[in-house]
């Protein structure tokens, strides 16, 4: 790795945004999305199953829908993050209720950090993210260097 040119990937001006919400947070995400409809419509949107259907109905914009989160949708979005096919994740998760697929949720959040993508887990952070000038321009995201990990002695 060259210190002056670290590994990176370019996030285009039109971002690929994953939208996810637990059951008790779906109404809040829908309300937030409707408020941000104009900004969101500039981007490619994908979501877990039920959330995607609700968003598509509320926004009247196409949403690429994965499976429902507990049925593998969280893992599908995680795979897309690892493949470089998700640029931003808005995930309104419920901190007050245990989920049957908690390990999948933790893995999804972990992958977002591993691949250095912006994450918003609440409305205030989502507002900051969506109003950032970086949301509508090309951005060079520095990727962590995992060479030492990949080439460690086992």
Backbone as JSON, one array per atom type, in Angstrom:
{
  "sequence": "XXXXXXXXXXXXXXXXXXXXXXXXXXXXXXXXXXXXXXXXXXXXXXXXXXXXXXXXXXXXXXXXXXXXXXXXXXXXXXXXXXXXXXXXXXXXXXXXXXXXXXXXXXXXXXXXXXXXXXXXXXXXXXXXXXXXXXXXXXXXXXXXXXXXXXXXXX",
  "N": [[0.84, -1.18, 0.0], [0.61, 2.15, -0.86], [1.38, 5.01, 0.9], [0.65, 7.54, 0.06], [-1.32, 7.01, -1.74], [-3.65, 5.43, -0.65], [-5.61, 2.34, -0.53], [-8.78, 2.59, -2.05], [-12.25, 3.3, -2.78], [-14.48, 4.65, -5.13], [-17.28, 6.5, -4.45], [-20.03, 7.24, -6.24], [-21.78, 10.25, -7.33], [-24.47, 9.69, -7.35], [-25.68, 7.84, -4.97], [-25.83, 4.47, -3.63], [-28.17, 3.52, -1.53], [-28.92, 1.76, 1.34], [-31.82, 0.97, 3.08], [-33.18, 0.24, 6.16], [-35.3, -1.03, 8.71], [-36.35, -1.91, 11.94], [-39.36, -3.52, 13.19], [-40.72, -1.85, 15.14], [-39.64, 0.56, 14.44], [-40.25, 1.16, 11.88], [-42.33, 2.99, 11.15], [-41.19, 5.4, 11.92], [-38.94, 5.5, 10.2], [-40.26, 5.59, 7.71], [-41.64, 8.03, 7.92], [-39.43, 9.76, 8.13], [-38.24, 9.25, 5.63], [-40.22, 10.14, 3.84], [-40.19, 12.85, 4.43], [-37.65, 13.38, 3.44], [-37.88, 12.81, 0.76], [-37.31, 14.1, -1.75], [-34.49, 14.38, -1.7], [-33.74, 11.67, -1.37], [-34.72, 10.56, -3.73], [-32.84, 11.13, -5.63], [-31.04, 9.14, -5.56], [-30.06, 5.63, -5.7], [-32.11, 3.25, -4.29], [-32.31, 0.65, -1.88], [-33.71, -1.97, 0.08], [-34.62, -3.98, 2.96], [-37.15, -6.53, 2.83], [-40.07, -6.05, 3.89], [-39.85, -3.42, 4.82], [-38.95, -2.21, 2.46], [-41.2, -2.49, 0.77], [-43.08, -0.88, 2.14], [-41.77, 1.59, 2.01], [-41.64, 1.99, -0.76], [-44.35, 2.27, -1.4], [-44.96, 4.59, 0.12], [-43.2, 6.54, -0.9], [-43.41, 6.44, -3.63], [-41.41, 5.7, -5.43], [-39.04, 3.6, -7.12], [-37.83, 0.79, -5.31], [-35.26, -1.41, -4.65], [-35.9, -4.5, -3.5], [-34.9, -6.65, -0.94], [-34.94, -9.85, 0.75], [-37.05, -10.25, 3.66], [-35.68, -8.98, 6.7], [-35.23, -10.91, 8.96], [-35.37, -13.22, 7.46], [-33.16, -13.37, 5.92], [-32.6, -11.02, 4.58], [-31.04, -9.01, 5.83], [-28.54, -10.21, 5.69], [-28.27, -10.36, 2.93], [-28.01, -7.65, 2.27], [-25.69, -7.14, 3.69], [-23.89, -8.73, 2.22], [-23.9, -7.31, -0.19], [-22.7, -4.97, 0.69], [-20.11, -5.92, 1.25], [-19.37, -6.54, -1.34], [-19.08, -4.08, -2.43], [-21.36, -2.77, -3.31], [-23.13, -1.2, -1.94], [-23.38, 2.04, -0.74], [-24.13, 3.7, 1.36], [-25.71, 3.3, 4.52], [-28.81, 3.38, 6.06], [-30.14, 2.61, 8.99], [-32.59, 2.07, 11.04], [-32.66, 0.77, 13.92], [-34.09, -1.09, 16.62], [-33.45, -0.29, 19.83], [-34.63, -1.15, 22.12], [-35.7, -3.63, 22.06], [-35.11, -7.07, 21.86], [-34.02, -8.93, 19.04], [-34.88, -11.73, 16.99], [-32.99, -12.29, 15.11], [-30.59, -11.17, 15.93], [-27.74, -11.83, 15.75], [-27.36, -11.6, 12.96], [-27.88, -8.91, 12.56], [-25.84, -7.7, 14.03], [-23.69, -8.61, 12.5], [-24.21, -7.32, 10.08], [-23.95, -4.58, 10.78], [-21.28, -4.68, 11.54], [-20.01, -5.28, 9.07], [-20.52, -2.93, 7.66], [-18.86, -1.17, 9.02], [-16.37, -2.45, 8.65], [-16.02, -2.08, 5.87], [-16.04, 0.62, 5.67], [-18.35, 2.32, 5.23], [-20.72, 5.0, 5.34], [-22.97, 5.12, 8.09], [-26.19, 5.47, 9.44], [-27.99, 5.28, 12.35], [-30.08, 6.41, 13.61], [-32.56, 9.05, 13.57], [-31.49, 11.68, 13.75], [-28.77, 11.37, 13.02], [-29.16, 10.37, 10.45], [-30.33, 12.62, 9.27], [-28.14, 14.42, 9.36], [-26.38, 13.04, 7.68], [-27.79, 12.95, 5.19], [-27.92, 15.63, 4.56], [-25.35, 16.36, 4.13], [-22.9, 17.82, 2.02], [-21.37, 15.92, 0.69], [-23.05, 13.85, 0.02], [-24.09, 14.25, -2.5], [-22.11, 14.32, -4.35], [-19.2, 13.01, -6.0], [-17.21, 10.81, -4.07], [-14.25, 9.85, -2.5], [-13.67, 7.1, -0.85], [-11.64, 5.91, 1.64], [-10.31, 2.73, 1.96], [-9.93, 0.33, 4.53], [-6.81, -1.27, 5.23], [-6.4, -4.53, 4.98], [-4.39, -6.35, 4.62], [-2.41, -7.38, 6.41], [-4.02, -8.92, 8.08], [-5.12, -10.72, 6.22], [-2.86, -12.11, 5.4], [-1.8, -13.35, 7.62], [-0.18, -15.68, 9.85], [-1.44, -18.89, 10.22]],
  "CA": [[0.0, 0.0, 0.0], [1.31, 3.41, -0.95], [0.8, 5.93, 1.89], [0.04, 8.68, -0.62], [-2.46, 6.51, -2.5], [-4.2, 4.26, 0.04], [-6.7, 1.7, -1.27], [-10.02, 3.34, -1.93], [-13.27, 3.09, -3.79], [-15.16, 5.9, -5.42], [-18.73, 6.53, -4.34], [-20.52, 8.18, -7.24], [-22.7, 11.26, -6.82], [-25.72, 8.96, -7.11], [-25.32, 6.79, -4.02], [-26.68, 3.29, -3.43], [-28.52, 3.66, -0.12], [-29.7, 0.68, 1.95], [-32.76, 1.45, 4.11], [-33.6, -0.9, 6.96], [-35.91, -0.62, 9.98], [-37.05, -2.93, 12.72], [-40.81, -3.31, 13.19], [-41.13, -0.68, 15.93], [-38.99, 1.75, 13.89], [-40.65, 1.33, 10.48], [-43.1, 4.23, 10.99], [-40.23, 6.51, 12.01], [-38.16, 5.54, 8.96], [-41.15, 6.03, 6.63], [-41.84, 9.47, 8.13], [-38.16, 10.42, 7.77], [-38.04, 9.1, 4.19], [-41.17, 11.03, 3.16], [-39.63, 14.2, 4.61], [-36.44, 13.46, 2.62], [-38.19, 12.18, -0.52], [-36.59, 14.74, -2.86], [-33.07, 14.01, -1.6], [-33.62, 10.23, -1.59], [-35.05, 10.21, -5.11], [-31.64, 11.33, -6.45], [-30.15, 8.01, -5.31], [-30.6, 4.28, -5.87], [-32.53, 2.79, -2.97], [-32.6, -0.76, -1.66], [-34.2, -2.16, 1.44], [-35.11, -5.29, 3.31], [-38.46, -6.77, 2.23], [-41.25, -5.32, 4.35], [-39.5, -2.0, 4.83], [-38.9, -1.79, 1.07], [-42.57, -2.35, 0.26], [-43.68, 0.29, 2.78], [-41.11, 2.78, 1.46], [-42.04, 2.14, -2.16], [-45.71, 2.8, -1.37], [-44.96, 5.94, 0.68], [-42.39, 7.47, -1.7], [-43.72, 6.28, -5.05], [-40.16, 5.56, -6.18], [-38.65, 2.18, -7.09], [-36.92, 0.32, -4.26], [-34.83, -2.8, -4.84], [-36.25, -5.17, -2.25], [-34.28, -7.91, -0.56], [-35.82, -10.61, 1.63], [-37.27, -9.68, 4.99], [-34.46, -9.08, 7.5], [-35.05, -12.19, 9.65], [-35.33, -14.32, 6.5], [-31.92, -13.29, 5.16], [-32.43, -9.71, 3.95], [-29.88, -8.33, 6.43], [-27.34, -10.85, 5.13], [-28.16, -9.95, 1.52], [-27.45, -6.29, 2.24], [-24.3, -7.29, 4.12], [-23.11, -9.23, 1.08], [-23.76, -6.2, -1.13], [-21.69, -4.06, 1.27], [-18.8, -6.55, 1.03], [-19.1, -6.5, -2.79], [-18.97, -2.69, -2.85], [-22.6, -2.39, -4.0], [-23.9, -0.31, -1.07], [-22.53, 3.18, -0.4], [-24.61, 4.31, 2.6], [-26.75, 2.49, 5.16], [-29.69, 4.01, 7.05], [-30.69, 1.45, 9.68], [-33.28, 2.44, 12.27], [-32.86, -0.46, 14.68], [-34.82, -0.89, 17.87], [-32.56, -0.61, 20.95], [-35.41, -1.56, 23.28], [-36.29, -4.96, 21.88], [-34.23, -8.09, 21.28], [-34.5, -9.44, 17.75], [-34.49, -13.13, 16.82], [-31.84, -12.35, 14.19], [-29.55, -10.26, 16.44], [-26.41, -12.07, 15.17], [-27.32, -11.06, 11.59], [-27.84, -7.45, 12.69], [-24.48, -7.36, 14.44], [-22.83, -8.86, 11.35], [-24.47, -6.26, 9.11], [-23.31, -3.36, 11.28], [-19.84, -4.92, 11.48], [-19.56, -5.16, 7.68], [-20.54, -1.51, 7.29], [-17.64, -0.58, 9.59], [-15.23, -3.08, 7.97], [-15.86, -1.52, 4.53], [-16.0, 2.08, 5.8], [-19.46, 3.04, 4.61], [-21.47, 5.8, 6.33], [-24.12, 4.45, 8.71], [-27.03, 6.25, 10.35], [-28.87, 4.37, 13.09], [-31.15, 7.19, 14.2], [-33.03, 10.12, 12.69], [-30.57, 12.83, 13.76], [-27.61, 11.04, 12.2], [-29.64, 10.28, 9.06], [-30.47, 14.0, 8.8], [-26.79, 14.95, 9.11], [-25.84, 12.35, 6.51], [-28.49, 13.34, 3.96], [-27.68, 17.05, 4.25], [-23.93, 16.57, 3.86], [-22.61, 18.05, 0.6], [-20.75, 14.72, 0.13], [-24.07, 12.93, -0.46], [-24.45, 14.52, -3.89], [-20.93, 14.45, -5.19], [-18.31, 11.86, -5.96], [-16.43, 10.77, -2.83], [-13.2, 8.83, -2.48], [-13.67, 6.47, 0.48], [-10.43, 5.13, 1.9], [-10.6, 1.39, 2.46], [-8.95, -0.18, 5.47], [-5.85, -2.22, 4.67], [-6.51, -5.8, 5.7], [-3.34, -7.26, 4.16], [-1.8, -8.11, 7.54], [-4.99, -9.93, 8.5], [-5.25, -11.73, 5.18], [-1.61, -12.87, 5.26], [-1.31, -13.77, 8.94], [0.12, -17.11, 10.01], [-2.55, -19.61, 10.87]],
  "C": [[0.88, 1.24, 0.0], [0.62, 4.4, -0.01], [0.14, 7.13, 1.22], [-1.18, 8.28, -1.43], [-3.02, 5.26, -1.83], [-5.32, 3.63, -0.79], [-8.0, 2.46, -1.01], [-11.05, 2.83, -2.94], [-14.01, 4.41, -3.94], [-16.66, 5.7, -5.3], [-19.21, 7.62, -5.29], [-21.47, 9.2, -6.6], [-24.08, 10.64, -6.53], [-25.38, 7.74, -6.26], [-26.31, 5.63, -4.06], [-26.94, 3.21, -1.93], [-29.38, 2.48, 0.32], [-30.53, 1.28, 3.08], [-33.34, 0.24, 4.83], [-34.24, -0.37, 8.24], [-36.55, -1.83, 10.65], [-38.53, -2.55, 12.82], [-41.25, -2.05, 13.94], [-40.48, 0.62, 15.47], [-39.42, 2.03, 12.45], [-41.39, 2.65, 10.27], [-42.16, 5.44, 11.03], [-39.39, 6.63, 10.74], [-39.01, 6.04, 7.8], [-41.35, 7.54, 6.73], [-40.59, 10.25, 7.72], [-37.96, 10.39, 6.25], [-38.98, 10.03, 3.4], [-40.66, 12.47, 3.26], [-38.43, 14.43, 3.68], [-36.63, 12.9, 1.22], [-37.39, 12.79, -1.68], [-35.13, 14.33, -2.86], [-32.89, 12.52, -1.91], [-33.84, 9.85, -3.04], [-33.88, 10.42, -6.07], [-30.72, 10.11, -6.42], [-30.85, 6.69, -5.64], [-30.89, 3.72, -4.49], [-32.75, 1.29, -2.95], [-32.96, -0.94, -0.21], [-34.51, -3.63, 1.68], [-36.6, -5.33, 2.96], [-39.62, -5.9, 2.67], [-41.0, -3.82, 4.34], [-39.49, -1.45, 3.4], [-40.28, -1.57, 0.49], [-43.24, -1.11, 0.84], [-43.08, 1.58, 2.22], [-41.55, 3.04, 0.03], [-43.45, 2.74, -2.25], [-45.73, 4.26, -0.91], [-44.26, 6.96, -0.22], [-42.76, 7.49, -3.17], [-42.46, 6.35, -5.91], [-39.76, 4.09, -6.11], [-37.62, 1.89, -5.99], [-36.55, -1.11, -4.61], [-35.03, -3.51, -3.51], [-35.53, -6.5, -2.09], [-35.33, -8.73, 0.19], [-36.08, -9.82, 2.9], [-36.0, -9.91, 5.81], [-34.25, -10.43, 8.18], [-34.95, -13.39, 8.71], [-34.09, -14.27, 5.6], [-31.66, -11.95, 4.5], [-31.25, -8.93, 4.5], [-28.58, -8.9, 5.85], [-27.17, -10.51, 3.66], [-27.56, -8.55, 1.41], [-26.0, -6.32, 2.69], [-23.4, -7.77, 3.0], [-22.89, -8.12, 0.06], [-22.74, -5.18, -0.62], [-20.31, -4.62, 0.98], [-18.4, -6.52, -0.44], [-18.93, -5.07, -3.31], [-20.21, -2.17, -3.57], [-23.57, -1.61, -3.13], [-22.94, 0.78, -0.63], [-22.86, 3.78, 0.96], [-25.67, 3.39, 3.18], [-27.48, 3.34, 6.19], [-30.44, 2.85, 7.7], [-31.29, 1.9, 11.0], [-33.58, 1.15, 13.02], [-33.43, -0.12, 16.05], [-33.93, -1.28, 19.06], [-33.3, -1.17, 22.16], [-35.97, -2.97, 23.17], [-35.27, -5.9, 21.24], [-34.86, -8.61, 20.0], [-34.06, -10.89, 17.6], [-33.27, -13.29, 15.92], [-30.74, -11.37, 14.6], [-28.15, -10.55, 15.89], [-26.28, -11.53, 13.74], [-27.18, -9.54, 11.61], [-26.43, -7.01, 13.05], [-23.51, -7.55, 13.27], [-22.99, -7.77, 10.29], [-23.79, -4.96, 9.52], [-21.78, -3.49, 11.22], [-19.31, -4.74, 10.06], [-19.55, -3.71, 7.22], [-19.29, -0.81, 7.82], [-16.4, -1.14, 8.89], [-14.96, -2.4, 6.64], [-16.03, -0.01, 4.5], [-17.11, 2.77, 5.01], [-20.18, 3.84, 5.7], [-22.72, 5.05, 6.79], [-24.87, 5.47, 9.55], [-27.98, 5.26, 11.02], [-29.99, 5.11, 13.8], [-31.45, 8.39, 13.29], [-32.05, 11.29, 12.63], [-29.35, 12.56, 12.88], [-27.99, 10.93, 10.73], [-29.82, 11.68, 8.47], [-29.11, 14.61, 8.47], [-26.21, 14.34, 7.84], [-26.47, 12.87, 5.21], [-28.23, 14.8, 3.59], [-26.2, 17.36, 4.04], [-23.74, 16.85, 2.37], [-22.0, 16.81, -0.07], [-21.78, 13.73, -0.42], [-24.36, 13.09, -1.95], [-23.26, 14.79, -4.78], [-20.1, 13.18, -5.08], [-17.46, 11.96, -4.69], [-15.46, 9.6, -2.89], [-13.1, 8.28, -1.06], [-12.42, 5.62, 0.63], [-10.85, 3.79, 2.51], [-9.53, 0.98, 3.46], [-8.04, -1.2, 4.78], [-5.87, -3.48, 5.54], [-5.44, -6.81, 5.27], [-2.7, -8.05, 5.29], [-2.73, -9.22, 8.02], [-5.06, -11.07, 7.51], [-4.02, -12.63, 5.06], [-1.0, -13.31, 6.59], [-1.02, -15.26, 8.94], [-1.04, -17.76, 10.75], [-2.06, -20.95, 11.36]]
}
